[in-house]
XYZ file of C-alpha atoms in Angstrom:
720
model
C -25.796 36.953 104.735
C -27.688 40.136 103.809
C -29.406 40.212 100.437
C -28.142 42.843 97.996
C -30.171 46.024 97.796
C -32.125 46.493 94.576
C -30.305 48.460 91.791
C -27.333 48.956 94.100
C -29.224 51.505 96.206
C -28.251 52.270 99.746
C -31.523 51.012 101.210
C -33.786 48.127 100.382
C -37.241 49.041 99.170
C -39.584 49.442 96.232
C -38.239 51.150 93.080
C -39.452 54.779 92.665
C -42.626 55.112 90.644
C -42.605 56.668 87.202
C -45.059 59.556 87.117
C -46.428 61.707 84.334
C -45.173 65.273 84.792
C -47.727 68.019 85.093
C -48.311 69.949 81.901
C -47.076 73.218 83.421
C -43.736 71.580 84.337
C -43.373 70.090 80.854
C -44.086 73.436 79.222
C -41.588 75.288 81.414
C -38.851 72.724 80.696
C -39.531 72.999 76.951
C -39.510 76.788 77.179
C -36.056 76.671 78.765
C -34.764 74.765 75.739
C -36.195 77.137 73.122
C -35.644 80.458 74.955
C -32.182 79.906 76.370
C -31.433 83.620 76.861
C -32.898 87.003 75.784
C -31.073 86.940 72.446
C -32.899 83.679 71.627
C -36.249 85.440 72.107
C -35.188 88.349 69.891
C -34.071 85.967 67.116
C -37.402 84.085 67.228
C -39.431 87.308 67.106
C -37.421 88.758 64.216
C -37.860 85.546 62.228
C -41.621 85.756 62.850
C -41.583 89.345 61.551
C -39.734 88.303 58.383
C -42.151 85.409 57.854
C -44.945 87.998 58.088
C -43.512 89.892 55.110
C -42.252 92.880 57.110
C -40.228 95.584 55.365
C -39.291 97.264 58.654
C -38.332 95.679 61.983
C -37.615 97.750 65.097
C -36.216 96.306 68.348
C -35.989 97.956 71.783
C -34.263 96.237 74.709
C -34.011 97.041 78.421
C -31.486 95.476 80.821
C -30.165 93.117 78.170
C -33.691 91.850 77.455
C -34.523 90.684 81.000
C -36.761 93.666 81.760
C -38.130 94.317 78.280
C -37.923 93.077 74.684
C -40.097 94.943 72.191
C -40.155 93.931 68.513
C -42.321 95.932 66.082
C -42.863 95.179 62.396
C -45.056 96.274 59.483
C -45.999 92.768 58.365
C -49.456 91.407 57.579
C -50.468 91.165 61.257
C -52.487 88.497 63.081
C -56.169 87.787 62.469
C -58.536 88.474 65.364
C -59.850 84.920 65.195
C -56.349 83.501 65.760
C -55.471 85.510 68.862
C -57.077 82.946 71.203
C -54.609 80.174 70.247
C -51.689 82.399 69.235
C -49.489 81.426 72.202
C -50.494 77.788 72.622
C -47.797 75.196 71.958
C -47.548 73.791 68.425
C -49.892 76.327 66.834
C -48.556 77.704 63.572
C -49.688 79.035 60.205
C -46.603 77.663 58.422
C -47.101 73.909 58.651
C -50.085 71.576 58.428
C -48.566 68.104 57.874
C -45.184 66.556 58.672
C -44.486 66.199 54.941
C -44.520 69.988 54.660
C -41.125 70.012 56.394
C -39.600 68.639 53.203
C -40.320 71.895 51.358
C -40.466 74.391 54.234
C -39.733 77.976 53.155
C -40.482 79.895 56.344
C -38.037 80.360 59.236
C -40.486 79.166 61.876
C -42.527 75.967 61.820
C -42.806 74.490 65.316
C -45.166 76.965 66.940
C -43.185 76.982 70.182
C -41.454 80.371 70.272
C -44.331 82.568 71.489
C -45.657 79.783 73.707
C -42.249 79.352 75.364
C -42.000 83.090 76.038
C -45.359 83.079 77.858
C -44.109 80.354 80.231
C -41.007 82.330 81.240
C -42.182 85.935 80.821
C -45.136 88.295 80.437
C -46.110 88.672 76.773
C -48.305 91.411 75.274
C -49.244 91.418 71.586
C -50.616 94.415 69.667
C -51.643 93.762 66.061
C -53.754 95.030 63.189
C -54.455 93.494 59.791
C -55.083 95.311 56.534
C -58.586 96.715 56.216
C -59.293 96.878 59.959
C -60.290 100.179 61.507
C -58.442 99.458 64.745
C -56.069 96.915 66.226
C -56.216 94.613 69.237
C -54.016 94.256 72.305
C -53.960 91.091 74.419
C -51.721 89.705 77.197
C -50.709 86.073 77.615
C -49.567 83.950 80.563
C -48.632 80.258 80.402
C -49.844 79.908 76.821
C -53.352 81.329 77.295
C -54.934 84.758 77.123
C -55.220 86.613 80.416
C -58.187 88.593 79.114
C -60.212 89.181 75.980
C -58.507 91.195 73.186
C -59.048 94.924 73.709
C -59.524 97.276 70.738
C -56.780 99.882 70.496
C -55.056 102.248 68.107
C -52.294 100.529 66.154
C -50.053 100.961 63.135
C -49.745 98.355 60.403
C -48.268 95.062 61.556
C -47.530 93.511 64.936
C -45.753 94.526 68.116
C -44.687 91.823 70.607
C -43.559 92.952 74.062
C -41.899 90.462 76.443
C -41.428 91.704 80.021
C -39.729 90.203 83.093
C -38.097 87.354 81.203
C -37.196 84.341 83.411
C -39.073 85.823 86.382
C -39.963 82.260 87.464
C -36.560 80.690 86.720
C -34.308 81.994 89.505
C -31.159 80.075 88.556
C -31.392 81.077 84.872
C -32.008 84.718 85.730
C -29.031 84.908 88.095
C -26.670 83.708 85.364
C -27.909 86.495 83.064
C -27.850 89.425 85.487
C -25.080 91.211 83.606
C -26.933 92.899 80.732
C -23.616 93.814 79.109
C -23.192 90.169 78.137
C -26.435 89.614 76.246
C -27.130 92.955 74.564
C -24.098 92.602 72.229
C -25.453 89.194 71.197
C -28.773 90.837 70.290
C -26.978 93.527 68.285
C -24.937 90.823 66.533
C -28.066 88.871 65.561
C -29.776 91.950 64.117
C -26.610 93.006 62.272
C -26.476 89.611 60.556
C -30.133 89.803 59.529
C -29.572 93.348 58.213
C -26.710 92.203 55.971
C -28.723 89.360 54.429
C -32.221 90.885 54.184
C -31.220 94.045 52.332
C -34.818 94.898 51.424
C -35.788 95.217 55.108
C -35.033 98.157 57.412
C -33.682 97.100 60.819
C -33.088 99.141 63.952
C -32.041 98.174 67.481
C -31.545 100.376 70.511
C -31.543 100.247 74.249
C -34.846 101.348 75.755
C -34.698 105.096 76.377
C -31.440 105.580 74.456
C -31.101 108.483 72.043
C -29.130 106.636 69.381
C -29.769 103.276 67.742
C -26.897 100.790 67.915
C -28.022 99.220 64.630
C -29.777 101.225 61.932
C -29.798 99.838 58.407
C -31.986 101.224 55.652
C -33.444 99.198 52.809
C -30.979 99.061 49.915
C -30.385 97.280 46.630
C -26.713 96.537 47.275
C -25.266 93.916 49.621
C -22.083 95.933 49.996
C -24.098 98.975 51.088
C -25.755 96.850 53.761
C -22.386 95.584 55.021
C -21.019 99.131 54.937
C -23.886 100.569 57.000
C -23.634 97.805 59.635
C -19.925 96.967 59.855
C -18.321 100.090 58.394
C -16.567 101.193 55.227
C -13.203 99.782 56.362
C -14.611 96.253 56.124
C -16.111 96.754 52.654
C -12.823 98.058 51.289
C -11.156 94.673 51.738
C -13.953 92.361 50.555
C -13.932 90.091 47.503
C -17.100 88.800 45.861
C -17.303 85.017 45.565
C -19.796 82.791 43.741
C -19.910 78.987 43.538
C -22.450 76.743 41.853
C -22.448 72.963 41.620
C -24.935 71.047 39.482
C -22.983 67.931 38.591
C -25.536 65.435 39.809
C -29.125 65.421 40.980
C -28.044 64.886 44.575
C -25.350 67.607 44.581
C -27.056 70.817 43.555
C -26.195 74.006 45.399
C -25.398 77.674 44.806
C -23.380 79.978 47.008
C -22.704 83.684 46.737
C -21.195 86.092 49.191
C -18.194 88.203 50.152
C -14.929 87.207 51.811
C -12.121 89.395 53.126
C -8.827 89.532 51.263
C -5.315 89.335 52.667
C -5.334 93.020 53.660
C -8.172 92.595 56.170
C -7.060 92.393 59.801
C -9.312 91.537 62.764
C -8.910 89.782 66.095
C -12.133 87.768 65.822
C -13.685 85.905 62.910
C -16.990 87.252 61.652
C -18.900 84.563 59.773
C -22.434 85.277 58.593
C -23.973 82.125 57.126
C -27.463 81.799 55.677
C -28.715 78.521 54.223
C -31.965 78.919 52.288
C -32.338 82.359 53.947
C -32.086 80.794 57.426
C -29.397 82.126 59.813
C -27.453 79.069 61.012
C -24.042 77.928 62.244
C -21.886 75.284 60.582
C -18.836 74.386 62.647
C -17.291 72.155 59.964
C -17.481 74.887 57.294
C -16.128 77.492 59.703
C -13.107 75.348 60.553
C -12.398 74.643 56.880
C -12.428 78.373 56.061
C -10.202 79.257 59.014
C -7.728 76.612 57.849
C -7.539 78.222 54.387
C -6.990 81.706 55.840
C -4.330 80.500 58.291
C -1.903 80.202 55.372
C -2.680 83.738 54.142
C -3.361 86.027 57.101
C -0.833 87.036 59.760
C -0.923 85.082 62.987
C -3.880 85.929 65.288
C -5.714 87.715 62.466
C -9.197 86.521 61.494
C -11.327 86.937 58.319
C -14.773 88.402 57.576
C -17.132 85.999 55.779
C -20.655 86.449 54.447
C -22.213 83.488 52.637
C -25.674 82.710 51.346
C -26.128 79.083 50.294
C -29.191 77.871 48.411
C -30.053 74.184 48.247
C -33.165 72.261 47.241
C -35.498 72.219 50.254
C -35.518 68.431 50.349
C -31.722 68.430 50.830
C -31.915 70.349 54.129
C -33.154 68.949 57.437
C -34.186 71.949 59.538
C -35.573 69.945 62.453
C -32.415 68.956 64.348
C -32.045 71.761 66.929
C -34.559 73.243 69.417
C -33.715 76.829 68.418
C -33.208 76.031 64.697
C -29.582 77.130 65.125
C -28.245 74.232 63.080
C -29.367 72.303 60.012
C -28.272 69.041 58.436
C -27.246 69.019 54.759
C -27.164 66.279 52.183
C -23.606 65.806 50.850
C -22.255 68.263 53.414
C -18.624 67.166 53.027
C -18.679 67.693 49.253
C -20.260 71.147 49.618
C -17.673 72.246 52.186
C -14.829 70.989 50.014
C -16.127 72.896 46.982
C -16.464 76.137 48.961
C -13.032 75.691 50.557
C -11.375 75.256 47.143
C -13.143 78.333 45.750
C -11.984 80.505 48.677
C -8.425 79.208 48.363
C -8.366 80.066 44.661
C -9.722 83.562 45.291
C -7.114 84.273 47.967
C -4.259 82.998 45.826
C -5.317 85.269 42.953
C -5.544 88.268 45.294
C -2.046 87.861 46.764
C -0.399 89.901 44.019
C -2.859 92.716 44.559
C -1.983 92.742 48.218
C 1.742 93.217 47.617
C 1.243 95.766 44.843
C -1.097 97.931 46.926
C 1.254 97.917 49.913
C 4.119 99.046 47.699
C 2.025 101.828 46.137
C 0.766 103.243 49.428
C 4.307 103.615 50.785
C 5.130 106.242 48.155
C 5.601 109.830 49.307
C 2.854 112.411 48.909
C 4.755 114.219 46.153
C 4.005 111.262 43.839
C 7.563 111.163 42.511
C 8.280 108.342 40.101
C 9.975 105.278 41.573
C 11.989 103.463 38.916
C 12.272 100.362 41.132
C 8.499 99.980 41.611
C 7.896 97.886 38.518
C 10.800 95.584 39.353
C 9.580 95.035 42.911
C 6.011 94.279 41.865
C 7.119 91.936 39.100
C 9.417 90.064 41.473
C 6.709 89.714 44.084
C 4.354 88.100 41.574
C 6.715 85.249 40.961
C 8.043 83.879 37.723
C 5.007 81.706 37.139
C 2.474 84.574 37.067
C 2.068 86.933 34.136
C 1.157 90.510 35.022
C -1.709 91.940 33.003
C -0.533 95.077 31.270
C -2.868 98.038 31.639
C -3.217 100.270 28.552
C -1.609 103.668 29.003
C -4.931 105.366 28.209
C -6.514 103.692 31.230
C -3.794 104.329 33.818
C -5.487 106.782 36.162
C -5.434 107.524 39.873
C -8.025 105.366 41.639
C -6.942 105.619 45.288
C -8.907 108.436 46.995
C -6.358 108.496 49.834
C -3.628 109.680 47.462
C -3.732 113.509 47.433
C -1.607 113.879 44.310
C -4.633 113.977 42.033
C -6.624 116.573 43.928
C -6.851 120.214 42.926
C -5.531 121.378 46.317
C -2.114 119.998 45.431
C -1.745 122.694 42.782
C -3.273 125.600 44.725
C -0.631 127.527 46.620
C -1.324 130.078 49.294
C -4.574 128.458 50.421
C -5.618 128.586 54.044
C -4.085 125.725 56.034
C -7.091 125.334 58.309
C -9.592 124.046 55.749
C -10.650 121.315 58.140
C -11.535 123.734 60.919
C -15.174 123.646 61.967
C -17.171 126.705 62.897
C -19.852 126.037 65.507
C -23.079 127.942 64.949
C -25.309 126.228 67.484
C -24.911 123.859 70.393
C -25.800 120.262 69.556
C -27.398 117.724 71.871
C -28.521 114.178 71.152
C -32.223 113.555 70.993
C -34.491 110.961 69.479
C -38.242 110.861 69.142
C -39.610 108.123 71.333
C -42.510 107.268 69.036
C -41.912 104.809 66.240
C -43.141 106.566 63.096
C -41.451 104.339 60.530
C -44.575 102.297 59.807
C -46.651 105.033 58.134
C -47.741 103.875 54.686
C -47.438 107.325 53.089
C -43.818 107.620 54.175
C -43.211 104.093 52.869
C -44.708 105.064 49.489
C -42.324 108.024 49.227
C -39.351 105.733 49.899
C -40.615 103.285 47.266
C -40.765 106.176 44.766
C -37.104 106.928 45.476
C -36.110 103.265 45.063
C -38.045 102.871 41.812
C -36.850 106.044 40.083
C -33.074 106.036 40.631
C -30.707 105.979 37.640
C -28.467 102.825 37.680
C -25.644 104.484 35.752
C -25.534 107.530 38.015
C -25.772 105.278 41.068
C -22.614 103.461 39.953
C -20.844 106.803 39.478
C -21.946 108.004 42.917
C -20.913 104.799 44.714
C -17.482 104.495 43.090
C -16.382 108.053 42.362
C -13.258 109.808 43.632
C -13.470 113.430 44.753
C -11.098 115.746 42.845
C -11.997 119.254 43.999
C -14.257 122.269 43.540
C -14.455 123.773 40.064
C -16.461 126.867 41.051
C -19.163 127.938 43.495
C -21.724 125.401 42.261
C -19.789 122.517 40.677
C -17.314 119.938 41.940
C -15.092 117.634 39.908
C -15.237 113.875 40.437
C -13.485 110.984 38.729
C -15.173 107.699 37.827
C -12.973 105.131 36.119
C -11.383 107.028 33.210
C -13.951 109.823 33.034
C -14.140 113.233 34.674
C -17.501 114.731 35.650
C -18.794 118.082 36.824
C -21.380 117.621 39.567
C -23.785 120.297 40.766
C -23.170 120.334 44.514
C -26.378 122.214 45.312
C -28.592 119.756 43.405
C -27.066 116.561 44.777
C -26.968 117.889 48.351
C -30.617 118.954 48.096
C -31.654 115.487 46.861
C -29.482 113.751 49.474
C -30.989 115.805 52.311
C -34.512 115.130 51.018
C -33.902 111.372 50.933
C -32.258 111.409 54.364
C -35.169 113.375 55.819
C -37.468 110.526 54.753
C -35.057 107.755 55.802
C -34.537 109.231 59.294
C -38.231 110.046 59.554
C -39.278 110.101 63.216
C -35.786 109.078 64.334
C -33.660 112.236 64.271
C -31.036 113.567 66.606
C -31.640 117.240 67.336
C -29.778 120.544 67.154
C -30.652 122.757 70.124
C -30.605 126.430 69.159
C -28.535 128.535 71.550
C -31.451 130.986 71.726
C -35.102 130.322 70.700
C -35.927 132.068 67.419
C -39.367 133.812 67.175
C -41.180 132.534 64.076
C -42.899 135.827 63.347
C -39.622 137.758 63.238
C -38.053 135.123 60.985
C -41.039 135.252 58.625
C -40.929 139.060 58.419
C -37.210 138.885 57.584
C -37.884 136.324 54.847
C -40.749 138.343 53.365
C -38.589 141.478 53.190
C -35.944 139.534 51.233
C -38.520 137.910 48.936
C -38.528 139.653 45.551
C -42.180 138.701 44.946
C -43.187 140.460 48.157
C -41.103 143.598 47.619
C -44.151 145.661 46.602
C -46.203 144.645 49.648
C -46.538 147.048 52.577
C -45.060 146.312 55.980
C -48.522 145.847 57.512
C -49.424 143.247 54.893
C -46.117 141.397 55.437
C -46.759 141.383 59.190
C -50.249 139.971 58.631
C -48.863 137.206 56.378
C -46.238 136.409 59.016
C -48.901 136.143 61.737
C -51.023 133.769 59.619
C -48.038 131.524 58.851
C -47.019 131.529 62.508
C -50.449 130.243 63.525
C -50.303 127.545 60.821
C -46.947 126.323 62.102
C -48.100 126.393 65.741
C -51.161 124.310 64.831
C -48.968 121.664 63.172
C -46.097 121.897 65.653
C -46.778 118.526 67.266
C -46.650 116.674 63.938
C -43.445 118.254 62.598
C -41.782 117.790 65.985
C -42.734 114.105 66.180
C -41.716 113.203 62.617
C -39.013 115.786 61.712
C -37.722 116.974 65.121
C -38.574 120.601 64.282
C -39.682 121.881 67.703
C -41.840 124.975 68.076
C -42.859 125.950 71.612
C -46.195 127.405 72.744
C -44.887 130.956 72.355
C -44.249 130.405 68.648
C -40.469 130.145 68.953
C -38.269 127.685 67.091
C -36.023 125.829 69.575
C -34.754 122.694 67.802
C -33.819 121.521 64.313
C -33.094 117.967 63.064
C -29.656 116.480 62.399
C -30.103 115.306 58.804
C -26.431 114.349 58.342
C -23.969 113.686 61.134
C -21.162 116.261 61.490
C -23.162 118.801 59.479
C -24.959 121.972 60.559
C -26.998 123.960 58.006
C -26.337 127.580 57.084
C -28.349 129.472 59.713
C -28.481 132.561 57.469
C -31.118 130.652 55.470
C -33.303 129.931 58.503
C -35.889 132.667 57.691
C -36.264 131.291 54.154
C -36.764 127.781 55.606
C -39.480 128.903 58.018
C -41.286 130.724 55.194
C -41.149 127.563 53.047
C -42.700 125.565 55.903
C -45.530 128.046 56.167
C -46.196 128.601 52.458
C -45.105 125.497 50.551
C -46.312 122.615 52.739
C -49.585 120.818 51.917
C -51.001 120.239 55.393
C -54.309 118.538 54.487
C -52.831 115.469 52.701
C -50.506 113.186 54.678
C -48.288 111.976 51.842
C -47.925 115.416 50.241
C -47.341 116.909 53.678
C -44.398 114.588 54.319
C -43.064 115.176 50.789
C -43.216 118.968 50.998
C -41.780 119.168 54.521
C -38.918 116.872 53.479
C -38.381 119.024 50.373
C -38.213 122.173 52.514
C -35.740 120.468 54.839
C -33.693 119.312 51.836
C -33.513 122.812 50.391
C -32.555 124.338 53.759
C -29.799 121.790 54.470
C -28.407 121.805 50.911
C -24.932 123.240 50.473
C -25.838 126.556 48.859
C -23.063 129.102 48.352
C -22.708 131.290 51.462
C -24.553 134.634 51.585
C -21.253 136.520 51.608
C -19.525 136.663 48.188
C -16.483 134.488 47.559
C -13.436 136.595 48.513
C -10.939 134.536 46.498
C -9.347 136.078 43.411
C -10.894 139.302 42.185
C -13.763 138.886 44.640
C -11.726 140.556 47.359
C -12.558 143.997 45.916
C -16.106 143.505 47.208
C -14.752 143.896 50.752
C -13.267 147.381 50.271
C -14.514 149.785 52.921
C -15.438 152.681 50.608
C -16.237 151.342 47.172
C -17.495 153.862 44.632
C -19.852 153.121 41.759
C -16.995 152.483 39.333
C -15.316 149.871 41.548
C -16.603 146.958 39.500
C -15.298 148.444 36.270
C -11.754 148.683 37.603
C -11.780 145.474 39.681
C -8.905 143.882 37.795
C -6.608 146.857 38.380
C -7.774 147.454 41.939
C -6.561 144.339 43.756
C -6.203 145.928 47.198
C -2.626 146.956 47.819
C -3.425 148.395 51.245
C -4.770 146.016 53.909
C -6.336 148.963 55.758
C -8.640 149.515 52.785
C -10.348 146.131 53.428
C -13.007 145.288 56.022
C -10.890 142.603 57.708
C -13.627 141.356 60.036
C -16.108 140.815 57.215
C -13.392 139.305 55.021
C -12.417 136.812 57.737
C -16.064 135.808 58.161
C -16.429 135.221 54.415
C -13.192 133.210 54.190
C -14.298 131.073 57.139
C -17.731 130.412 55.592
C -16.314 129.407 52.213
C -13.559 127.285 53.761
C -16.109 125.506 55.961
C -18.347 124.815 52.941
C -15.429 123.372 50.974
C -14.408 121.134 53.902
C -18.003 119.940 54.315
C -18.337 119.092 50.615
C -15.197 116.933 50.653
C -15.442 115.289 54.084
C -19.188 115.118 54.771
C -21.227 115.460 51.573
C -19.330 113.097 49.265
C -18.792 110.273 51.817
C -22.494 110.496 52.726
C -23.438 110.623 49.050
C -21.579 107.357 48.408
C -23.451 105.709 51.282
C -26.986 107.025 50.952
C -27.771 108.890 47.709
C -29.939 107.252 45.061
C -29.780 109.763 42.195
C -33.091 110.111 40.307
C -33.249 109.700 36.549
C -33.886 113.416 36.086
C -30.299 114.162 37.150
C -29.031 112.520 33.950
C -30.608 115.260 31.828
C -30.907 118.394 34.003
C -27.194 119.234 34.124
C -26.492 117.852 37.589
C -23.941 115.405 36.154
C -21.909 116.564 33.141
C -19.060 114.559 31.621
C -16.196 116.916 30.770
C -13.370 114.541 29.844
C -12.651 110.958 28.885
C -9.093 109.711 29.214
C -9.379 107.445 26.171
C -10.446 110.371 23.959
C -7.824 112.709 25.426
C -5.162 110.087 24.841
C -6.139 109.858 21.165
C -5.899 113.653 20.832
C -2.458 113.936 22.487
C -1.242 110.895 20.584
C -1.508 112.891 17.366
C 0.592 115.775 18.719
């Protein structure tokens, strides 16, 4: 009888020996666990940037991250002495003893991210710390430096470039060949970080692309961050939610965030969860929330959830997943139950609002009274719910989509093509390739804007409803029960100035149909300048030549940072797109060029950026058109043969004969004024709600003027 083979093997022999794996094999296996795909590398690098105190993070990706991942930040940088061990395994500045994990505050702590990238890709780091005259660039392979750090020019912070990811892992690379699969994951990661870290500017684009797929500016409002990343339609249906639980020493937690109401409809759930500022997943919490919404939303519709949970550090175990994707919580079941109950209560209280709003939006545009409306809404609320009666003095129109409260409803005979656009120049997409967002002087100007805005005016701007134009300079807006006059020129000038700084070095471009010679533009501006009216033509030409040379000398700078392109022949060829869907009044181009030549402080960087942005803001502001307003009595200005007494008899001379009017000029004026009015309503005010931070000076300089308060008007009419 044959003896049985050892361990059931097919052949008798010695058991295989256990060997110690080579260090290179161990490191590559570990790297495959930490860097599972390109989006994992991007997440690790962004978390490093945030740990470094960055206020701006820029990401560029090529071929879904397989060819190139470049992450730049303006954090504190890396010390020269630390570059030698930067990419070795388990080297970190965030942890010194295992006990430190109990109170860890940073997002990274293992010291494996950069090391793992060097084992599966080619990593190059460029960094500079504060006080250094120059930065250093060094490349890494398999955890060690390939060469000594080389001095180089650098901007504040660190730039990490990962090339040829998974070049030595054939099977992994083949599964990731389709870049369309991984790039959306990268965009999704950055979008989630942008919503939570509202004090950090994020951008993400494909390498070589003209437009960024994610671009969020630093803001003070969470809703503004959600609006800029996911769109205004999402924000419209969000409800704020806050939960705190401090019943016992072992059950302390706070949660705040936003959840979608019953009106929100989407095919896929969006759940953004941060625990102690760490982006994580929690399957149990996600399932509990979906269960609550299943009783409220239509079938196949999913909610939008943003939550930020804060727990004592010792109640969170962050060391349970190689990529830190998951954490373990103390009393997790109790926390989930508390959050689930809070969401359920919020949704139940919002159900009446849902039915009421649907009923109101189905009314006709003529805003005729519906005597059955009150009965329907009361019946839908159920017998057990008491409707809160709104005082008559506070019942005002608050839905901007309802046209019944706009001035146009009461203006008859207006042109029906107010929304027609009039193209002045051909537009092409263009972005500066250089990243200029890290300049400290530009950052200081943005900080000035953030520190000097007026909170009360900001609330008016964010939540106002456009009513209509009052005259050439002022528009009417409604905020709650108050009516305000707003100076359109002032707010558009400030908005354009702030946008010029926010889009600094990252503009699309307007290509002029024909290059415009600077010298001719300057001569035109000088002839129109009242202060220069006494100067001779030779002196004006000399001033124009001097300003042309100044602009040609600084052409490279203003092109790089503001996308104002001047060619070698001294001709203006491109202008920046400060607001999408908006082209400035080209009749003011000579004045703009003169302001660039005369008003810009070229020898001081911060003042240079301020004055150029101010000139751009003034040029792009919505000034009244050059041609007079032809509406009303203004039409007499377009008579062909007006005598000197025309103005005196304007009221009695209202043009009975169409042949007596310059129809071509009149049509041009009507088009210009109609285009300005359309732009104010559909471009300026939506952009103002998103981006404008009104300075405190606007509260006292007549930019915002309250003209009516419904409560006070109600008291007056109540006496009649």
